[in-house]
Tab-separated table of C-alpha atoms and ligand atoms in Angstrom:
chain	number	residue	atom	x	y	z
A	134	MET	CA	-13.299	-12.670	-17.467
A	135	ILE	CA	-13.705	-10.995	-14.186
A	136	PRO	CA	-10.369	-9.060	-13.913
A	137	VAL	CA	-8.878	-8.714	-10.412
A	138	CYS	CA	-8.485	-5.372	-10.485
A	139	GLU	CA	-8.783	-2.131	-13.051
A	140	PRO	CA	-8.496	1.363	-12.711
A	141	THR	CA	-11.864	3.219	-12.211
A	142	LEU	CA	-11.716	6.121	-13.945
A	143	LEU	CA	-15.047	8.430	-12.985
A	144	GLY	CA	-14.068	11.869	-12.921
A	145	ARG	CA	-12.298	14.731	-15.315
A	146	GLU	CA	-9.474	12.413	-16.358
A	147	ALA	CA	-9.826	13.034	-19.817
A	148	GLU	CA	-10.290	16.694	-19.799
A	149	TYR	CA	-7.127	17.451	-17.445
A	150	VAL	CA	-4.665	14.924	-19.647
A	151	GLY	CA	-6.186	16.336	-22.414
A	152	ASP	CA	-5.044	20.126	-20.998
A	153	CYS	CA	-1.556	18.670	-20.599
A	154	LEU	CA	-1.003	17.979	-24.076
A	155	LYS	CA	-2.710	21.014	-25.393
A	156	THR	CA	-0.558	23.072	-23.455
A	157	ASN	CA	2.650	21.302	-24.048
A	158	TRP	CA	3.045	20.853	-20.311
A	159	ILE	CA	3.837	16.878	-20.419
A	160	SER	CA	6.927	16.549	-17.905
A	161	SER	CA	7.435	17.183	-14.324
A	162	GLY	CA	6.790	20.658	-14.476
A	163	GLY	CA	3.160	22.146	-14.939
A	164	LYS	CA	0.160	23.049	-12.824
A	165	TYR	CA	-1.357	19.796	-12.051
A	166	ILE	CA	1.466	18.737	-9.788
A	167	GLY	CA	0.661	21.435	-7.239
A	168	LEU	CA	-2.864	20.943	-7.278
A	169	PHE	CA	-2.499	16.873	-7.313
A	170	GLU	CA	-0.241	17.663	-4.450
A	171	GLU	CA	-2.615	20.191	-2.417
A	172	ALA	CA	-5.822	17.733	-2.908
A	173	PHE	CA	-4.198	14.889	-1.868
A	174	ALA	CA	-2.703	16.395	1.457
A	175	GLY	CA	-6.223	17.508	1.871
A	176	PHE	CA	-7.564	14.097	1.126
A	177	CYS	CA	-5.256	12.514	3.919
A	178	GLY	CA	-5.480	15.324	6.368
A	179	ALA	CA	-1.511	16.156	6.504
A	180	LYS	CA	-0.090	19.474	5.688
A	181	TYR	CA	1.961	18.531	2.637
A	182	CYS	CA	2.156	15.820	-0.236
A	183	VAL	CA	5.169	14.979	-2.096
A	184	SER	CA	4.425	13.385	-5.381
A	185	CYS	CA	7.099	10.926	-6.680
A	186	SER	CA	7.287	8.083	-9.391
A	187	SER	CA	6.214	5.427	-7.660
A	188	GLY	CA	5.103	3.794	-4.134
A	189	THR	CA	8.552	2.301	-3.847
A	190	ALA	CA	10.088	5.397	-4.560
A	191	ALA	CA	8.481	7.086	-1.915
A	192	LEU	CA	9.276	4.597	0.615
A	193	HIS	CA	12.884	5.206	-0.368
A	194	LEU	CA	12.468	8.997	-0.131
A	195	ALA	CA	10.850	8.642	3.152
A	196	LEU	CA	14.161	6.540	4.702
A	197	ALA	CA	16.539	8.809	2.757
A	198	ALA	CA	15.054	11.992	4.304
A	199	LEU	CA	15.988	10.453	7.778
A	200	GLU	CA	19.388	9.533	6.391
A	201	ILE	CA	19.056	6.166	7.199
A	202	GLY	CA	22.155	4.085	6.093
A	203	PRO	CA	24.239	1.173	6.758
A	204	GLY	CA	24.523	-0.158	9.972
A	205	ASP	CA	20.507	0.899	10.675
A	206	GLU	CA	17.874	-1.399	10.928
A	207	VAL	CA	14.140	-0.806	10.072
A	208	ILE	CA	11.302	-3.072	11.702
A	209	ILE	CA	8.873	-4.144	8.864
A	210	PRO	CA	5.487	-6.661	8.567
A	211	SER	CA	7.284	-10.082	6.971
A	212	PHE	CA	3.772	-10.430	5.601
A	213	ALA	CA	4.127	-7.461	2.986
A	214	MET	CA	4.833	-6.181	-0.541
A	215	ILE	CA	8.107	-6.955	-1.275
A	216	ALA	CA	9.188	-3.020	-2.180
A	217	VAL	CA	8.734	-2.214	1.853
A	218	GLY	CA	11.979	-4.611	2.197
A	219	ASN	CA	13.561	-3.545	-1.190
A	220	ALA	CA	13.496	0.486	-0.251
A	221	VAL	CA	15.205	-0.699	3.397
A	222	ILE	CA	17.807	-2.438	1.136
A	223	TYR	CA	18.479	0.384	-1.223
A	224	THR	CA	19.471	2.786	1.941
A	225	GLY	CA	22.016	-0.063	2.949
A	226	ALA	CA	20.406	-0.538	6.116
A	227	THR	CA	18.944	-3.978	7.179
A	228	PRO	CA	15.405	-5.178	7.453
A	229	ARG	CA	13.916	-6.782	10.530
A	230	PHE	CA	10.798	-8.555	10.129
A	231	VAL	CA	8.153	-9.145	12.682
A	232	ASP	CA	5.037	-11.057	12.232
A	233	SER	CA	1.578	-9.920	11.904
A	234	SER	CA	-1.476	-10.448	14.378
A	235	ARG	CA	-3.662	-13.163	13.330
A	236	GLU	CA	-6.763	-11.130	13.695
A	237	THR	CA	-6.022	-8.117	11.385
A	238	TRP	CA	-3.206	-9.620	8.774
A	239	THR	CA	-1.109	-6.366	10.043
A	240	MET	CA	2.036	-6.334	11.845
A	241	ASP	CA	1.888	-6.722	15.196
A	242	PRO	CA	2.509	-4.148	17.626
A	243	GLY	CA	3.602	-6.728	20.558
A	244	GLN	CA	6.714	-7.914	18.311
A	245	VAL	CA	7.588	-4.839	17.392
A	246	ALA	CA	8.113	-3.601	21.111
A	247	ALA	CA	10.251	-7.146	21.127
A	248	ALA	CA	12.185	-6.457	18.253
A	249	VAL	CA	13.231	-2.884	18.857
A	250	GLY	CA	17.032	-2.401	19.620
A	251	SER	CA	19.737	-0.169	19.581
A	252	ARG	CA	20.526	-0.111	16.151
A	253	THR	CA	16.424	0.316	15.027
A	254	ARG	CA	15.859	3.949	13.448
A	255	ALA	CA	12.656	3.686	11.582
A	256	ILE	CA	9.333	1.018	12.164
A	257	ILE	CA	7.420	1.000	8.243
A	258	ALA	CA	3.933	-0.189	9.232
A	259	MET	CA	2.093	-1.388	6.362
A	260	HIS	CA	-1.582	-0.904	6.336
A	261	THR	CA	-2.988	-4.536	4.576
A	262	TYR	CA	-5.504	-4.729	2.042
A	263	GLY	CA	-6.832	-1.364	3.240
A	264	HIS	CA	-6.534	-2.229	6.721
A	265	PRO	CA	-4.531	-0.004	9.350
A	266	VAL	CA	-2.083	-1.352	11.602
A	267	ASP	CA	-2.588	-0.456	15.383
A	268	MET	CA	-0.336	2.398	15.465
A	269	ASP	CA	-0.995	3.615	19.185
A	270	PRO	CA	1.327	1.179	20.224
A	271	LEU	CA	3.888	2.090	17.447
A	272	LEU	CA	3.606	5.741	18.022
A	273	ASP	CA	4.309	5.292	21.909
A	274	ILE	CA	7.337	3.106	20.881
A	275	GLY	CA	8.619	6.053	18.473
A	276	GLU	CA	8.211	8.659	21.110
A	277	SER	CA	9.970	6.583	23.894
A	278	ARG	CA	12.566	5.515	21.874
A	279	GLY	CA	13.315	8.173	19.315
A	280	ILE	CA	12.370	5.675	16.752
A	281	ALA	CA	10.716	7.386	12.950
A	282	ILE	CA	7.223	5.780	12.361
A	283	ILE	CA	6.713	5.928	8.929
A	284	GLU	CA	3.169	4.428	7.362
A	285	ASP	CA	3.158	2.712	4.094
A	286	SER	CA	-0.953	3.565	3.094
A	287	ALA	CA	-0.273	2.528	-0.582
A	288	GLU	CA	-2.982	-0.141	-0.142
A	289	ALA	CA	-5.013	2.269	2.055
A	290	HIS	CA	-6.128	5.468	0.400
A	291	GLY	CA	-9.091	6.690	2.391
A	292	ALA	CA	-8.573	4.160	5.424
A	293	GLU	CA	-9.075	5.087	8.954
A	294	TYR	CA	-7.882	4.326	12.676
A	295	LYS	CA	-9.459	5.987	15.440
A	296	GLY	CA	-10.828	8.349	13.075
A	297	ARG	CA	-7.528	9.295	11.634
A	298	ARG	CA	-7.036	9.006	7.879
A	299	CYS	CA	-4.076	6.803	7.146
A	300	GLY	CA	-1.208	8.894	5.678
A	301	SER	CA	-1.834	11.699	8.456
A	302	ILE	CA	-0.890	9.293	11.701
A	303	GLY	CA	3.036	8.656	11.421
A	304	LEU	CA	6.036	11.202	10.629
A	305	MET	CA	5.601	10.389	6.991
A	306	SER	CA	3.302	7.871	5.131
A	307	ALA	CA	4.430	6.612	1.457
A	308	PHE	CA	1.407	6.156	-1.145
A	309	SER	CA	1.258	4.412	-4.579
A	310	PHE	CA	-0.664	5.393	-7.187
A	311	TYR	CA	-0.179	2.048	-9.257
A	312	GLY	CA	-2.529	0.658	-11.839
A	313	ASN	CA	-4.775	-1.790	-9.375
A	314	LYS	CA	-4.591	1.321	-5.913
A	315	ILE	CA	-7.693	2.764	-5.064
A	316	LEU	CA	-6.397	6.047	-6.595
A	317	THR	CA	-4.331	5.485	-9.432
A	318	THR	CA	-2.190	8.073	-11.493
A	319	GLY	CA	-1.379	4.820	-13.995
A	320	GLU	CA	2.079	4.936	-12.300
A	321	GLY	CA	2.853	7.300	-8.914
A	322	GLY	CA	3.259	7.624	-5.793
A	323	ALA	CA	3.671	10.305	-2.868
A	324	VAL	CA	4.781	11.039	0.395
A	325	THR	CA	2.367	12.709	3.076
A	326	THR	CA	3.755	14.460	6.138
A	327	SER	CA	2.772	17.466	7.971
A	328	ASP	CA	6.338	18.257	8.886
A	329	ALA	CA	7.709	21.380	6.982
A	330	ALA	CA	11.505	20.486	7.092
A	331	LEU	CA	10.762	17.164	5.707
A	332	ALA	CA	8.566	18.188	3.189
A	333	ALA	CA	11.433	20.424	1.817
A	334	ARG	CA	13.811	17.373	2.477
A	335	LEU	CA	11.534	15.264	0.272
A	336	ARG	CA	10.917	17.315	-2.329
A	337	SER	CA	15.002	18.148	-3.044
A	338	LEU	CA	15.760	14.339	-2.862
A	339	LYS	CA	13.430	13.683	-5.085
A	340	ASN	CA	14.727	16.056	-7.804
A	341	HIS	CA	18.671	15.118	-7.313
A	342	CYS	CA	19.246	17.759	-4.390
A	343	PHE	CA	18.943	20.541	-7.451
A	344	GLY	CA	20.871	23.415	-5.093
A	345	ALA	CA	21.305	26.899	-5.651
A	346	PRO	CA	23.625	28.036	-7.617
A	347	ARG	CA	22.101	25.497	-9.920
A	348	PHE	CA	24.029	22.062	-10.900
A	349	LEU	CA	26.033	22.501	-7.245
A	350	HIS	CA	24.762	19.415	-5.279
A	351	GLU	CA	25.005	19.138	-1.940
A	352	ASP	CA	23.433	15.467	-1.501
A	353	VAL	CA	23.494	12.258	-3.879
A	354	GLY	CA	19.449	12.224	-4.631
A	355	PHE	CA	17.476	10.741	-7.562
A	356	ASN	CA	15.019	11.458	-10.011
A	357	TYR	CA	12.037	9.934	-8.281
A	358	ARG	CA	9.805	13.089	-10.176
A	359	MET	CA	6.145	12.256	-11.373
A	360	THR	CA	4.958	13.730	-14.537
A	361	ASN	CA	1.937	16.548	-14.900
A	362	ILE	CA	0.069	14.136	-17.025
A	363	GLN	CA	0.009	11.500	-14.193
A	364	ALA	CA	-0.716	14.345	-11.591
A	365	ALA	CA	-3.471	15.708	-14.017
A	366	ILE	CA	-5.060	12.406	-13.578
A	367	GLY	CA	-4.266	11.874	-10.190
A	368	LEU	CA	-5.935	15.426	-9.417
A	369	ALA	CA	-9.109	13.558	-11.179
A	370	GLN	CA	-8.913	10.837	-8.919
A	371	THR	CA	-8.519	12.720	-5.938
A	372	GLU	CA	-11.652	14.547	-6.842
A	373	THR	CA	-13.673	11.512	-6.497
A	374	ALA	CA	-11.445	9.778	-3.905
A	375	GLU	CA	-14.444	9.619	-1.407
A	376	LYS	CA	-16.944	7.829	-3.629
A	377	LEU	CA	-14.139	5.436	-4.913
A	378	VAL	CA	-13.659	4.649	-1.613
A	379	GLU	CA	-17.072	4.119	-0.495
A	380	MET	CA	-17.471	1.906	-3.618
A	381	ARG	CA	-14.779	-0.038	-2.091
A	382	ARG	CA	-16.658	-0.555	1.391
A	383	GLN	CA	-19.806	-1.571	-0.591
A	384	ASN	CA	-18.409	-4.100	-2.565
A	385	ALA	CA	-16.734	-5.462	0.488
A	386	ALA	CA	-20.141	-5.264	2.481
A	387	SER	CA	-21.517	-7.291	-0.553
A	388	TYR	CA	-19.171	-9.987	-0.907
A	389	ASN	CA	-19.418	-10.018	3.452
A	390	ARG	CA	-22.633	-10.704	3.095
A	391	LEU	CA	-22.943	-13.424	-0.007
A	392	LEU	CA	-19.941	-15.510	1.644
A	393	ALA	CA	-21.150	-15.619	5.562
A	394	GLY	CA	-21.292	-19.054	6.832
A	395	THR	CA	-19.117	-20.388	3.452
A	396	PRO	CA	-17.070	-23.487	5.284
A	397	GLY	CA	-13.760	-22.742	5.647
A	398	VAL	CA	-14.033	-19.358	4.201
A	399	GLU	CA	-12.291	-16.408	6.535
A	400	THR	CA	-13.464	-13.235	5.201
A	401	PRO	CA	-11.371	-9.849	5.873
A	402	PRO	CA	-11.064	-8.532	9.171
A	403	GLN	CA	-11.996	-5.491	10.746
A	404	ALA	CA	-11.115	-4.015	14.186
A	405	PRO	CA	-13.447	-1.948	15.870
A	406	TRP	CA	-10.726	0.654	15.842
A	407	ALA	CA	-10.518	0.633	12.125
A	408	LYS	CA	-12.185	1.618	8.790
A	409	SER	CA	-11.100	-0.518	6.230
A	410	SER	CA	-10.764	0.557	2.711
A	411	TYR	CA	-10.883	-2.727	1.228
A	412	TRP	CA	-8.479	-2.391	-1.087
A	413	MET	CA	-8.391	-5.775	-2.161
A	414	TYR	CA	-11.272	-8.134	-1.037
A	415	GLY	CA	-8.990	-10.961	0.580
A	416	VAL	CA	-10.363	-14.438	2.081
A	417	VAL	CA	-8.329	-16.791	4.149
A	418	LEU	CA	-9.266	-20.661	3.253
A	419	GLY	CA	-8.954	-22.648	6.502
A	420	PRO	CA	-9.107	-26.902	6.597
A	421	GLU	CA	-12.305	-27.115	6.202
A	422	PHE	CA	-12.687	-25.696	2.534
A	423	PRO	CA	-12.179	-28.767	0.321
A	424	ALA	CA	-9.473	-27.217	-2.016
A	425	GLY	CA	-6.220	-26.017	-1.367
A	426	ARG	CA	-5.726	-22.294	-2.180
A	427	ASP	CA	-4.162	-22.828	-5.251
A	428	GLN	CA	-6.599	-25.441	-6.627
A	429	ALA	CA	-9.344	-22.997	-5.864
A	430	MET	CA	-7.724	-20.204	-7.737
A	431	ALA	CA	-7.643	-22.203	-10.667
A	432	GLU	CA	-11.457	-23.463	-10.114
A	433	LEU	CA	-11.890	-19.884	-10.119
A	434	ARG	CA	-9.953	-19.239	-13.281
A	435	ARG	CA	-11.448	-21.829	-14.917
A	436	ARG	CA	-14.935	-20.120	-14.492
A	437	GLY	CA	-13.742	-16.659	-15.259
A	438	ILE	CA	-12.849	-15.429	-12.327
A	439	GLY	CA	-8.967	-13.474	-11.815
A	440	THR	CA	-7.442	-13.646	-8.233
A	441	ARG	CA	-4.073	-13.430	-6.766
A	442	PRO	CA	-2.603	-15.531	-3.961
A	443	PHE	CA	-1.565	-13.513	-0.869
A	444	PHE	CA	2.164	-12.323	-0.464
A	445	HIS	CA	4.477	-14.655	0.301
A	446	PRO	CA	6.489	-13.919	3.841
A	447	LEU	CA	9.190	-11.685	3.059
A	448	HIS	CA	11.796	-13.876	5.722
A	449	LEU	CA	10.877	-16.750	3.436
A	450	GLN	CA	12.223	-14.679	-0.276
A	451	PRO	CA	15.005	-16.017	-2.027
A	452	ALA	CA	15.939	-12.281	-3.318
A	453	TYR	CA	16.932	-12.128	0.318
A	454	SER	CA	18.559	-14.793	1.353
A	455	LYS	CA	21.067	-14.089	-1.515
A	456	LEU	CA	22.131	-10.926	-0.201
A	457	LYS	CA	25.893	-10.787	0.681
A	458	ALA	CA	25.524	-7.797	2.938
A	459	GLY	CA	22.920	-6.534	5.289
A	460	ARG	CA	20.934	-9.939	4.916
A	461	PRO	CA	18.099	-9.631	6.766
A	462	ASP	CA	17.443	-11.659	9.850
A	463	ALA	CA	15.160	-14.451	9.166
A	464	SER	CA	15.919	-16.332	12.228
A	465	GLY	CA	12.214	-17.263	14.234
A	466	ALA	CA	9.096	-18.659	13.037
A	467	MET	CA	6.524	-16.237	11.659
A	468	PRO	CA	3.610	-18.307	11.702
A	469	VAL	CA	1.150	-15.895	11.217
A	470	ALA	CA	2.840	-14.538	7.496
A	471	GLU	CA	3.317	-18.571	6.712
A	472	GLU	CA	-0.303	-19.158	7.300
A	473	LEU	CA	-1.779	-16.455	5.385
A	474	GLY	CA	0.883	-16.408	2.685
A	475	ALA	CA	-0.134	-20.266	2.187
A	476	GLY	CA	-4.247	-19.816	2.861
A	477	GLY	CA	-5.027	-15.800	1.417
A	478	LEU	CA	-6.117	-14.814	-2.345
A	479	TYR	CA	-7.792	-12.026	-3.308
A	480	LEU	CA	-11.090	-11.760	-5.125
A	481	PRO	CA	-12.246	-9.047	-7.972
A	482	SER	CA	-11.968	-6.015	-6.190
A	483	SER	CA	-12.130	-3.138	-9.123
A	484	SER	CA	-14.134	-0.383	-7.398
A	485	HIS	CA	-16.985	-0.285	-10.330
A	486	LEU	CA	-17.633	-3.868	-9.732
A	487	ASP	CA	-21.426	-4.118	-10.240
A	488	SER	CA	-23.473	-6.722	-8.221
A	489	VAL	CA	-23.859	-9.586	-10.572
A	490	GLN	CA	-20.671	-9.568	-10.831
A	491	ILE	CA	-19.927	-10.145	-7.286
A	492	LYS	CA	-22.592	-12.521	-6.700
A	493	THR	CA	-21.155	-14.647	-9.774
A	494	VAL	CA	-17.935	-14.422	-7.671
A	495	ALA	CA	-19.420	-15.181	-4.585
A	496	ASP	CA	-21.542	-18.083	-6.329
A	497	ALA	CA	-18.260	-19.560	-7.802
A	498	ILE	CA	-16.409	-19.798	-4.565
A	499	ARG	CA	-19.911	-21.315	-2.597
A	500	GLU	CA	-19.743	-23.924	-5.391
A	501	VAL	CA	-16.151	-24.746	-5.237
A	502	ALA	CA	-16.735	-24.978	-1.055
A	503	ALA	CA	-19.694	-27.874	-1.895
A	504	GLN	CA	-17.480	-29.720	-3.990
B	1801	PLP	C1	1.704	-1.497	-4.529
B	1801	PLP	C2	2.484	-1.108	-3.032
B	1801	PLP	C3	4.164	-0.364	-3.199
B	1801	PLP	C4	4.459	-0.073	-4.300
B	1801	PLP	O1	4.257	0.847	-5.107
B	1801	PLP	P1	4.609	0.952	-6.478
B	1801	PLP	O2	3.952	2.095	-6.825
B	1801	PLP	O3	4.296	0.007	-7.464
B	1801	PLP	O4	5.934	1.023	-6.409
B	1801	PLP	C5	4.370	-0.489	-1.748
B	1801	PLP	N1	3.880	-0.881	-0.688
B	1801	PLP	C6	2.548	-1.002	-1.013
B	1801	PLP	C7	1.953	-1.911	0.361
B	1801	PLP	C8	1.972	-1.836	-2.237
B	1801	PLP	O5	0.954	-2.449	-1.922
């Protein structure tokens, strides 16, 4: 079986974790937290990195730091991972969905402009499968309307927009270090920002807003702390980050070459202003492909190849149609989210895939395509 995605541990992970155990620093104090945060901020080109327990927590912290809550709206893409919508709902605010650009599979800035209203407080720009959102139009909207632009870079470690790394473009950026992300800490997350006051606010919120004197709390915070052990893995991962991203890009180039010209197979986009990090190598099956997406996934599975379907659009999620308050506005068709959600799948994408495995996967797709 070629699994859809596994962590790639190339560096000093075991040594640093062993150090945590030997020195008894296994909880959320210890030197690796600070070392990891500094290294990861540097990798992104941001001034500060605040580690936390997951990418979902990172999104929630970013919204909480802006005091977003009931009555507020946050614009998000419908073609997105569920955590993006959930984080908005945790705050009591209402997600407002927009469709994606058919060319880049990421949120369409024209639709964002049309969706901005008097209650809009923030826009979450989710960089999809490693491809950055077209940020300049969003930054313009943010500036002219006083709306916060939050990146979701959970899938875009090392990706670039016009030469700037994802994680350094918006007011804040959320990252995940879940096991299938390009850099992993097992479970984990972070918010990057270059705003010192926001960084301090995020640090306070992730640790119950412990004040001075201790046990006097000015605000309701969370326990969203990362452990020293997770940060130890994160530091080792960050030391090899440039290499891990390069491996992802090489794998995508190999897939692109081997799948070129396969009828009905659309390979992942890369806009002229973008440098994708190809978190997951996604393909969209069109009408000329002889099998439907689900059937193609079953055929690949039979050949020992793990795949996953693309996101199911958020505006069609049963969980959201049940909400009593803050129910997202699901009116208006989102044809791109629906088309991608129905026709897309991603192929094995681990950084350490070898050329034989990539060829096996591409051959299997061509075989199914020829049936
Ligand atoms: C993985 C992911 C998240 C959630 O991260 P967790 O660490 O699993 O909570 C959020 N947003 C996007 C775009 C993701 O891909």
